[in-house]
Amino acid sequence: MGDVSLGRYNKNPRMRVQKAENVTKALEFITSRGVKLTNIGSEDIVDGNIKLILGMIWTLILRFTIADINEEGLSAKEGLLLWCQRKTAPYKEVDVQDFTYSWTDGLALCALIHRHRPDLLDYDSLDKADRYGNTRLAFNVAQQHLGIPQLLDVEDLCDAKPPDERSVMTYIASYFHAFSSMDQAETVSRRVEKFAELMQSVWLSKNDYERRMRELIAAINQMLQKWTETDLSSPVQSSSSDPNSDANFSPALRTYIALKDHAAEFITYKNSTKREWVMEKSDLAMLFGNIQTKLKTYGLRAYTPPDGLSQVDMDKKWTELLRAEATRSRTMNAQIGDVKETLRRKFASLANDFEQKLRDITSQISALDGPLEDQQQAIESIERNLGPLRETFGGIITADEECRLANIEENDHTVFTIEDLDFEFKLVENALMKKIKFIDNQIVSRNMTNLTPAQLEQFESTFRFFDQDETNTLSPPEMTAALASLGLVYSEGDMAQIHAELVEDYGAVTFEAFINLMVDITEDQTSPEQLRDAFRGLAGDKAFVTEMDLKLGLLPPATIDYLREAMPTTDETGLKHNGTTEAAYDYEAWLDSVFQ
């Protein structure tokens, strides 16, 4: 009941007065502890008054064993009962309502033991109907393993009707104190364990924060160093494109391709690595805040990261990264712009110079004059100069391709496009070829002294008309139509033989071959009277001929078209065909104009 000494007392009392003195000293001590004793004195105890003695013992038990029990503001009996109900609530066979019959089957005692020390008995294996066995088991386990003395017999609980409430309360109070001390020890252990877990959690969080912060800062430093050491004009190491693979590409285009690869790599960095860093930076800021909040919640000292790993350090490093990004972006854009301008000026210089040369050649062709032989030499010199010009145009095509690869769509340094130059170049080539053919044909015509100028003009215009592909040669169909337009119609076999002979002699039916053929035919067969007779035959002795007459004469369509354009019309009225009056052509007047 207390650790205070009672002072001197008689340790071996023999006389009644000695015993009474000892009892009086004990009662005075009990009274000093706040226990109110009523109707009991030292003589009652010395005389062995059982009723008063038991009453006093219960008072002491109630004061020192039960009175200090407190559960949710309830004390003594009600508090102890509530504690029992809460501890046995999970056990469906147990229903503690009092300190009498609720304990008669021993299950409530076993439930209290199992709830706190499940290692001491297996509640599920109990025979719930064995009241004696369950009660006896609970008594034995409590005494042997929990240090709770067996204050009751099995029969005091199982057979009494009802069991003595005070005795049961006294015994159950021993369980409360035994398990309360255990709970207190567990509470202390749990408190230490919880604090240790908290500190370990904070320690792990700190280590995680510092490790991840170091890795992030190291990654940023590595990227900054890479950007500092990288030559933007050199190809990206990981790039699959190789601007040096095409030797025709200029250094400017190779630099452009390298810059575009670096720009693409920079965009990839922004869309992947940078975003991962942004998320990591945010996570680290949140982790740092969580650590500080946890420490503050438990009244612990705030966390100070090592040098270089604080949020302030990260903000400084992040600002450095953003500035480096802006500088790199501006540098790449500026260099790409410079390269594009170089490519624009290169193409413009080549294009403007090439177009000027084309104009000079056109002027030279137009200015040709004098003897035909001199013109022929001059035109051949111009033709030789076209060879180097073609090579120059190839360089312009390469320059235009470089501009296309560099995504250049406008060029303020020239008005000429590659299509413009190609078109003008072809015009110059075509004009040159026509001039060469013209001079050659004029030389041939000049040498034909046995033909009149009118005949030469007729034959030359006929040749030019039927030389539809402008190759200065006639194919078999073209030659057939040209001869028919002149009134010379041959069978397919004869025409094939004539064509084959000309090809054998001249290599093709050139203008010279055609003129010589017409000289032979004119000298041997053709005369103005013969042609008039031929046209009269086609016209049916009329003074004019119609398109229907020409078709009935089986002339080729090309010949008919030529004659319709060459012959003048007359006032005579032709035949009606399909309700329409056909035009009448004056072949006599036409023949008079071509023959002298």
XYZ file of C-alpha atoms in Angstrom:
596
model
C 0.000 0.000 0.000
C 2.971 2.299 0.297
C 6.721 2.536 0.615
C 6.557 4.652 3.808
C 7.967 3.105 6.987
C 5.535 2.587 9.897
C 8.231 3.399 12.447
C 8.895 1.230 15.446
C 6.433 -1.556 16.201
C 6.463 -4.782 18.157
C 7.761 -7.496 15.911
C 7.005 -10.381 18.320
C 3.877 -9.396 20.206
C 2.737 -11.817 22.864
C 0.446 -9.811 24.960
C -2.877 -8.421 23.843
C -1.762 -4.873 24.433
C 1.260 -5.356 22.154
C -0.959 -6.749 19.429
C -3.407 -3.904 19.856
C -0.589 -1.349 19.564
C 0.597 -2.889 16.280
C -2.936 -2.934 14.861
C -3.524 0.638 15.972
C -0.320 1.752 14.164
C -1.482 -0.075 10.994
C -4.954 1.475 11.163
C -3.470 4.906 11.628
C -1.319 4.382 8.510
C -4.368 3.219 6.526
C -6.311 6.261 7.673
C -3.383 8.503 6.673
C -3.637 7.148 3.123
C -7.163 8.491 2.830
C -9.003 5.285 3.601
C -12.044 5.927 5.773
C -12.599 3.101 8.277
C -15.996 2.932 9.946
C -16.981 0.966 13.102
C -13.730 -0.922 13.363
C -10.968 -0.645 15.924
C -7.854 -2.476 16.945
C -9.796 -4.592 19.455
C -12.130 -5.869 16.684
C -9.178 -7.086 14.715
C -7.361 -8.536 17.703
C -10.555 -10.286 18.738
C -10.951 -11.727 15.187
C -14.244 -10.115 14.162
C -14.505 -11.788 10.738
C -17.250 -9.574 9.336
C -15.490 -6.340 10.216
C -12.132 -7.679 9.102
C -13.538 -8.775 5.691
C -15.240 -5.447 5.270
C -11.985 -3.653 5.969
C -10.104 -5.883 3.507
C -12.676 -5.146 0.795
C -12.324 -1.466 1.551
C -8.558 -1.750 1.136
C -8.937 -3.790 -2.069
C -11.414 -1.297 -3.434
C -9.138 1.610 -2.518
C -5.782 0.299 -3.617
C -6.654 -2.216 -6.340
C -9.870 -1.130 -8.005
C -10.300 2.545 -7.210
C -7.438 3.616 -9.519
C -9.018 1.886 -12.531
C -10.223 4.554 -14.980
C -11.800 3.963 -18.393
C -13.342 6.898 -20.257
C -14.008 8.818 -17.081
C -15.636 5.847 -15.363
C -13.988 4.603 -12.213
C -13.869 1.508 -10.031
C -16.562 -1.043 -10.869
C -17.970 0.670 -13.964
C -14.522 1.375 -15.343
C -13.347 -2.196 -14.808
C -16.527 -3.571 -16.397
C -16.101 -1.327 -19.466
C -12.488 -2.426 -19.805
C -13.534 -6.088 -19.775
C -16.261 -5.477 -22.340
C -13.895 -3.756 -24.718
C -11.191 -6.371 -24.474
C -13.591 -9.288 -25.020
C -15.721 -7.645 -27.714
C -14.062 -9.549 -30.618
C -15.013 -12.908 -29.061
C -18.561 -13.774 -30.073
C -19.062 -16.423 -27.296
C -18.246 -13.844 -24.574
C -20.759 -11.293 -23.296
C -19.552 -9.538 -20.122
C -22.445 -7.736 -18.438
C -21.478 -8.050 -14.756
C -19.002 -9.618 -12.337
C -21.095 -12.662 -11.548
C -22.645 -14.976 -14.146
C -20.699 -13.533 -17.062
C -17.610 -15.370 -15.804
C -19.007 -18.787 -14.977
C -17.929 -20.570 -18.201
C -14.273 -19.437 -18.027
C -14.423 -18.089 -21.622
C -14.257 -14.460 -20.515
C -11.023 -15.153 -18.594
C -9.541 -17.048 -21.559
C -10.561 -14.209 -23.888
C -8.762 -11.629 -21.707
C -5.591 -13.729 -21.727
C -5.772 -14.471 -25.457
C -6.423 -10.823 -26.321
C -3.209 -9.727 -24.613
C -1.062 -12.868 -24.877
C -2.276 -15.033 -27.779
C 0.888 -17.078 -27.435
C -0.265 -18.491 -24.049
C -3.419 -20.276 -25.199
C -5.313 -21.144 -28.380
C -8.756 -19.671 -27.882
C -10.220 -21.151 -31.085
C -9.359 -24.699 -30.005
C -11.180 -24.393 -26.633
C -14.179 -26.559 -25.936
C -16.673 -23.803 -25.357
C -18.960 -26.138 -23.359
C -16.239 -27.196 -20.841
C -16.792 -24.565 -18.138
C -14.536 -26.189 -15.608
C -11.729 -26.927 -17.997
C -11.750 -23.396 -19.433
C -11.797 -21.804 -15.975
C -9.045 -24.071 -14.687
C -6.917 -23.328 -17.784
C -7.324 -19.594 -17.285
C -6.362 -19.824 -13.582
C -3.240 -21.878 -14.336
C -2.042 -19.720 -17.244
C -2.610 -16.518 -15.279
C -0.693 -17.780 -12.261
C 2.190 -19.426 -14.129
C 2.798 -16.886 -16.919
C 1.261 -13.632 -15.765
C 2.039 -13.707 -12.048
C -1.663 -13.401 -11.094
C -2.347 -15.390 -7.905
C -5.334 -17.726 -7.970
C -7.601 -15.910 -5.506
C -10.587 -18.104 -6.414
C -11.285 -21.743 -6.860
C -12.875 -23.166 -10.015
C -16.001 -23.915 -8.022
C -16.206 -20.269 -6.818
C -16.966 -19.291 -10.392
C -18.566 -22.340 -11.947
C -20.803 -23.551 -9.126
C -21.681 -20.502 -7.055
C -25.061 -19.010 -7.784
C -24.159 -16.310 -8.174
C -20.387 -16.005 -7.818
C -19.280 -13.461 -5.227
C -19.137 -10.131 -7.098
C -16.423 -8.574 -4.905
C -14.219 -11.644 -5.167
C -14.613 -11.730 -8.942
C -13.912 -7.969 -9.175
C -10.803 -8.400 -7.024
C -9.521 -11.215 -9.222
C -10.354 -9.459 -12.513
C -8.674 -6.314 -11.180
C -5.453 -8.369 -11.020
C -5.836 -9.000 -14.791
C -6.355 -5.294 -15.370
C -3.190 -4.343 -13.482
C -1.151 -7.119 -15.042
C -2.185 -6.222 -18.570
C -2.069 -2.476 -17.893
C 1.595 -2.739 -16.975
C 2.076 -4.808 -20.095
C 0.194 -2.183 -22.123
C 2.330 0.529 -20.591
C 5.481 -1.359 -21.527
C 4.122 -1.876 -25.010
C 3.171 1.781 -25.162
C 6.706 2.759 -24.214
C 8.116 0.338 -26.753
C 5.711 1.542 -29.384
C 6.650 5.138 -28.616
C 10.332 4.349 -29.033
C 9.594 2.251 -32.108
C 7.444 4.974 -33.622
C 10.105 7.601 -32.985
C 12.774 5.336 -34.432
C 10.591 4.709 -37.485
C 10.031 8.432 -37.816
C 13.745 9.172 -37.646
C 14.498 6.360 -40.074
C 11.831 7.644 -42.438
C 13.280 11.152 -42.240
C 16.792 9.750 -42.717
C 15.701 7.794 -45.798
C 13.904 10.845 -47.174
C 16.988 12.995 -46.588
C 19.235 10.479 -48.317
C 16.782 10.170 -51.188
C 16.579 13.964 -51.510
C 20.341 14.433 -51.444
C 21.005 11.571 -53.884
C 18.425 12.757 -56.404
C 19.477 16.390 -56.027
C 23.110 15.469 -56.719
C 22.093 13.433 -59.777
C 19.916 16.236 -61.165
C 22.566 18.917 -60.668
C 25.217 16.616 -62.168
C 23.024 15.958 -65.209
C 22.451 19.695 -65.701
C 26.181 20.414 -65.369
C 26.955 17.682 -67.893
C 24.495 19.183 -70.386
C 25.904 22.689 -69.858
C 29.432 21.405 -70.451
C 28.325 19.554 -73.587
C 26.775 22.711 -75.014
C 29.907 24.696 -74.219
C 32.217 22.213 -75.946
C 29.996 21.454 -78.967
C 30.872 22.970 -82.355
C 27.508 23.685 -83.969
C 29.018 23.436 -87.454
C 30.082 19.825 -86.809
C 27.642 16.933 -87.332
C 25.785 15.544 -84.335
C 27.498 12.352 -83.189
C 24.221 10.433 -82.896
C 22.825 11.773 -86.198
C 22.268 9.300 -89.024
C 22.682 11.999 -91.680
C 26.135 12.587 -93.117
C 26.454 15.865 -95.008
C 29.932 14.840 -96.200
C 28.455 11.905 -98.124
C 27.673 14.213 -101.085
C 30.808 15.920 -102.334
C 28.715 18.337 -104.411
C 27.301 19.992 -101.312
C 28.958 23.247 -100.360
C 30.462 23.810 -96.913
C 27.579 26.184 -96.206
C 24.985 23.449 -96.781
C 26.973 20.983 -94.689
C 27.007 23.551 -91.906
C 23.245 24.020 -92.329
C 22.604 20.278 -92.089
C 24.756 20.099 -88.945
C 22.895 23.068 -87.439
C 19.518 21.497 -88.199
C 20.656 18.248 -86.575
C 21.722 20.187 -83.479
C 18.389 22.027 -83.503
C 16.495 18.728 -83.758
C 18.587 17.318 -80.904
C 17.789 20.444 -78.854
C 14.046 20.011 -79.490
C 14.290 16.353 -78.457
C 16.061 17.441 -75.274
C 13.313 19.981 -74.521
C 10.536 17.428 -75.118
C 12.087 14.560 -73.150
C 15.088 15.193 -70.888
C 14.060 18.730 -69.911
C 10.522 17.638 -69.009
C 11.904 14.810 -66.876
C 14.096 17.362 -65.099
C 11.113 19.669 -64.542
C 9.165 16.834 -62.916
C 12.177 15.793 -60.844
C 12.758 19.382 -59.696
C 9.114 19.644 -58.630
C 9.251 16.284 -56.849
C 12.413 17.289 -54.984
C 10.808 20.562 -53.844
C 7.805 18.606 -52.575
C 10.033 16.017 -50.887
C 12.024 18.777 -49.157
C 8.777 20.382 -47.951
C 7.480 17.042 -46.663
C 10.674 16.468 -44.682
C 10.451 19.882 -43.063
C 6.746 19.458 -42.300
C 7.317 16.058 -40.706
C 10.156 17.391 -38.561
C 8.121 20.410 -37.494
C 5.111 18.236 -36.651
C 7.166 16.279 -34.125
C 9.029 19.315 -32.831
C 12.335 18.202 -34.329
C 15.141 20.379 -35.633
C 14.657 21.593 -39.224
C 16.637 19.887 -41.991
C 19.501 21.807 -43.578
C 20.761 20.156 -46.804
C 24.509 19.948 -47.471
C 26.191 22.765 -49.385
C 25.111 22.870 -52.996
C 21.985 20.753 -52.451
C 19.516 23.289 -51.091
C 16.461 24.573 -52.947
C 18.254 27.907 -53.364
C 21.168 26.106 -55.024
C 18.764 24.304 -57.341
C 17.041 27.580 -58.277
C 20.413 29.117 -59.160
C 21.400 26.094 -61.261
C 17.995 26.108 -62.970
C 18.358 29.797 -63.836
C 21.787 29.037 -65.304
C 20.238 26.246 -67.386
C 17.474 28.500 -68.729
C 20.010 31.147 -69.742
C 22.156 28.542 -71.486
C 19.094 27.251 -73.347
C 18.206 30.753 -74.541
C 21.791 31.427 -75.634
C 22.033 28.123 -77.514
C 18.688 28.694 -79.251
C 19.631 32.218 -80.338
C 23.049 31.077 -81.545
C 21.634 28.233 -83.643
C 18.920 30.449 -85.145
C 21.440 33.176 -85.974
C 23.867 30.735 -87.601
C 21.062 29.070 -89.564
C 20.012 32.520 -90.781
C 23.597 33.321 -91.822
C 23.933 30.051 -93.716
C 20.626 30.615 -95.514
C 21.746 34.114 -96.515
C 25.019 32.679 -97.857
C 23.105 30.139 -99.939
C 20.718 32.840 -101.213
C 23.608 35.070 -102.342
C 25.396 32.136 -103.959
C 22.356 31.143 -106.036
C 21.546 34.753 -106.889
C 25.071 35.447 -108.100
C 25.098 32.362 -110.325
C 21.551 32.961 -111.599
C 22.058 36.637 -112.435
C 25.353 35.960 -114.209
C 23.863 33.031 -116.145
C 20.842 35.047 -117.273
C 23.141 37.862 -118.485
C 25.117 35.356 -120.556
C 21.888 34.049 -122.079
C 20.921 37.587 -123.059
C 24.363 38.132 -124.574
C 24.044 34.958 -126.660
C 20.566 35.986 -127.812
C 21.934 39.367 -128.872
C 24.807 37.716 -130.731
C 22.401 35.443 -132.614
C 20.180 38.381 -133.510
C 23.155 40.460 -134.672
C 24.489 37.835 -137.123
C 24.962 39.412 -140.608
C 27.186 39.271 -143.609
C 28.239 36.380 -145.828
C 26.663 33.013 -144.954
C 30.061 31.405 -144.370
C 30.969 34.101 -141.821
C 27.611 33.657 -140.120
C 28.165 29.890 -140.090
C 31.552 30.279 -138.367
C 30.104 32.714 -135.854
C 27.126 30.482 -135.026
C 29.420 27.484 -134.592
C 31.525 29.531 -132.144
C 28.389 30.415 -130.199
C 27.389 26.723 -130.146
C 30.775 25.777 -128.709
C 30.289 28.289 -125.924
C 27.058 26.541 -124.916
C 29.049 23.552 -123.582
C 30.621 25.438 -120.646
C 27.305 27.207 -120.141
C 25.587 23.844 -119.647
C 28.155 22.996 -116.974
C 27.463 26.356 -115.341
C 23.748 25.574 -115.365
C 24.509 22.292 -113.598
C 26.161 24.299 -110.826
C 23.084 26.508 -110.606
C 20.893 23.407 -110.276
C 23.098 22.262 -107.380
C 22.840 25.685 -105.751
C 19.050 25.617 -106.146
C 18.929 22.119 -104.639
C 20.953 23.378 -101.684
C 18.461 26.233 -101.212
C 15.618 23.717 -101.317
C 17.325 21.503 -98.749
C 17.814 24.589 -96.583
C 14.068 25.374 -96.833
C 14.719 28.688 -98.597
C 11.552 29.822 -100.338
C 12.350 33.485 -101.031
C 15.408 35.258 -102.369
C 15.576 39.051 -102.442
C 18.888 39.032 -104.350
C 17.465 37.760 -107.646
C 14.190 37.624 -109.560
C 15.134 34.451 -111.399
C 14.174 30.946 -110.367
C 15.700 27.725 -111.624
C 12.560 27.220 -113.728
C 13.009 30.663 -115.314
C 16.626 29.956 -116.209
C 15.817 26.501 -117.550
C 13.079 27.962 -119.767
C 15.323 30.756 -121.105
C 18.227 28.358 -121.638
C 16.033 26.060 -123.722
C 14.814 29.042 -125.723
C 18.403 30.049 -126.480
C 19.290 26.467 -127.474
C 16.237 26.275 -129.717
C 16.984 29.652 -131.289
C 20.582 28.603 -131.899
C 19.535 25.341 -133.542
C 17.017 27.130 -135.756
C 19.660 29.670 -136.774
C 22.116 26.900 -137.621
C 19.492 25.102 -139.717
C 18.505 28.332 -141.389
C 22.079 29.193 -142.377
C 22.718 25.644 -143.590
C 19.515 25.666 -145.623
C 20.371 29.086 -147.062
C 23.758 27.803 -148.159
C 22.096 24.803 -149.779
C 19.503 26.999 -151.458
C 22.167 29.394 -152.720
C 24.012 26.541 -154.398
C 20.912 25.366 -156.217
C 21.429 27.491 -159.351
C 19.099 25.373 -161.474
C 16.026 26.376 -159.379
C 14.221 29.657 -159.542
C 13.930 31.751 -156.350
C 10.203 31.118 -156.359
C 10.772 27.388 -156.509
C 13.329 27.537 -153.718
C 10.914 29.547 -151.606
C 8.128 27.053 -152.278
C 10.266 24.013 -151.520
C 11.781 25.612 -148.406
C 8.380 26.653 -146.999
C 7.039 23.166 -147.752
C 9.985 21.542 -145.939
C 9.619 23.806 -142.902
C 5.861 23.206 -142.784
C 6.133 19.433 -142.704
C 9.220 19.363 -140.432
C 6.865 19.368 -137.478
C 9.395 18.175 -134.881
C 11.900 20.832 -136.096
C 14.741 18.359 -136.478
C 15.594 19.695 -139.978
C 14.784 16.221 -141.283
C 11.643 14.588 -142.659
C 10.305 11.233 -141.547
C 8.683 8.946 -144.151
C 5.123 10.189 -143.397
C 6.307 13.820 -143.378
C 8.123 13.387 -146.728
C 5.070 11.694 -148.265
C 2.822 14.565 -147.220
C 5.342 17.210 -148.389
C 5.621 15.661 -151.875
C 1.860 15.228 -152.146
C 1.386 18.915 -151.305
C 3.522 19.659 -154.354
C 1.388 17.388 -156.522
C 3.776 14.450 -156.384
C 1.967 11.277 -155.329
C 3.794 7.938 -155.217
C 2.844 4.436 -154.216
C 3.967 3.172 -150.832
C 6.643 1.015 -152.429
C 8.064 3.868 -154.523
C 7.994 6.215 -151.544
C 9.821 3.712 -149.376
C 12.502 3.279 -152.049
C 12.965 7.051 -152.479
C 13.273 7.520 -148.688
C 15.764 4.673 -148.378
C 17.954 6.125 -151.148
C 18.003 9.562 -149.542
C 18.906 8.101 -146.147
C 21.704 6.103 -147.747
C 23.115 9.198 -149.507
C 22.582 11.837 -146.853
C 22.071 9.895 -143.622
C 18.550 11.328 -143.341
C 16.054 13.311 -145.391
C 17.677 16.669 -144.623
C 16.841 19.958 -146.256
C 19.711 19.451 -148.673
C 18.455 15.948 -149.534
C 14.913 17.254 -150.050
C 16.032 20.160 -152.290
C 18.205 17.866 -154.384
C 15.278 15.454 -154.680
C 13.057 18.302 -155.864
C 15.718 19.406 -158.367
C 15.787 15.909 -159.798
C 12.019 15.664 -159.923
C 11.596 19.165 -161.367
C 14.174 18.624 -164.064
C 12.847 15.188 -165.018
C 9.087 15.318 -164.510
C 7.531 18.461 -163.299
C 6.596 21.517 -165.306
C 3.972 24.164 -164.747
C 1.805 22.653 -167.476
C 2.067 19.201 -165.964
C 0.944 20.548 -162.591
C -1.961 22.414 -164.210
C -3.019 19.216 -165.915
C -2.784 17.377 -162.604
C -4.946 19.968 -160.783
C -7.451 19.959 -163.704
C -7.675 16.223 -163.305
C -8.425 16.596 -159.595
C -10.904 19.452 -160.254
C -12.753 17.644 -163.042
C -11.761 20.312 -165.629
C -13.086 23.099 -163.393
C -11.157 26.379 -163.060
C -11.130 25.884 -159.319
C -10.696 23.000 -156.906
C -12.567 22.229 -153.655
C -11.559 20.411 -150.491
C -13.828 17.526 -151.541
C -11.951 17.309 -154.875
C -8.667 16.992 -152.970
C -10.093 14.316 -150.680
C -11.489 12.362 -153.649
C -7.993 12.555 -155.131
C -6.820 10.607 -152.033
C -4.344 13.292 -151.014
C -3.051 12.977 -147.407
C -4.844 15.186 -144.836
C -1.641 17.127 -144.141
C -1.289 17.917 -147.878
C -4.909 19.045 -148.083
C -4.395 21.336 -145.061
C -1.286 22.847 -146.665
C -3.010 23.448 -150.051
C -6.037 25.045 -148.382
C -3.683 27.489 -146.639
C -1.423 28.118 -149.677
C -4.008 28.511 -152.505
C -6.136 31.672 -152.760
C -9.924 31.385 -152.858
C -12.016 32.416 -155.857
C -15.469 33.951 -156.250
C -16.661 30.796 -157.958
C -19.196 28.728 -156.004
C -18.255 25.203 -155.116
C -20.563 22.270 -154.685
C -22.840 21.970 -151.726
C -21.910 19.251 -149.248
C -24.133 18.378 -146.284
C -26.112 21.554 -146.907
C -22.971 23.794 -146.887
C -21.346 25.420 -149.955
C -17.663 24.505 -150.094
C -14.915 27.063 -150.705
C -13.397 27.182 -154.204
C -9.584 27.487 -154.499
C -7.889 29.116 -157.559
C -5.113 26.685 -158.368
C -4.303 28.556 -161.623
C -3.459 31.761 -159.743
C -1.406 29.827 -157.193
C 0.630 28.040 -159.866
C 1.179 31.370 -161.683
C 2.565 32.820 -158.450
C 5.063 30.000 -157.873
C 6.263 29.604 -161.457
C 7.764 32.261 -163.661
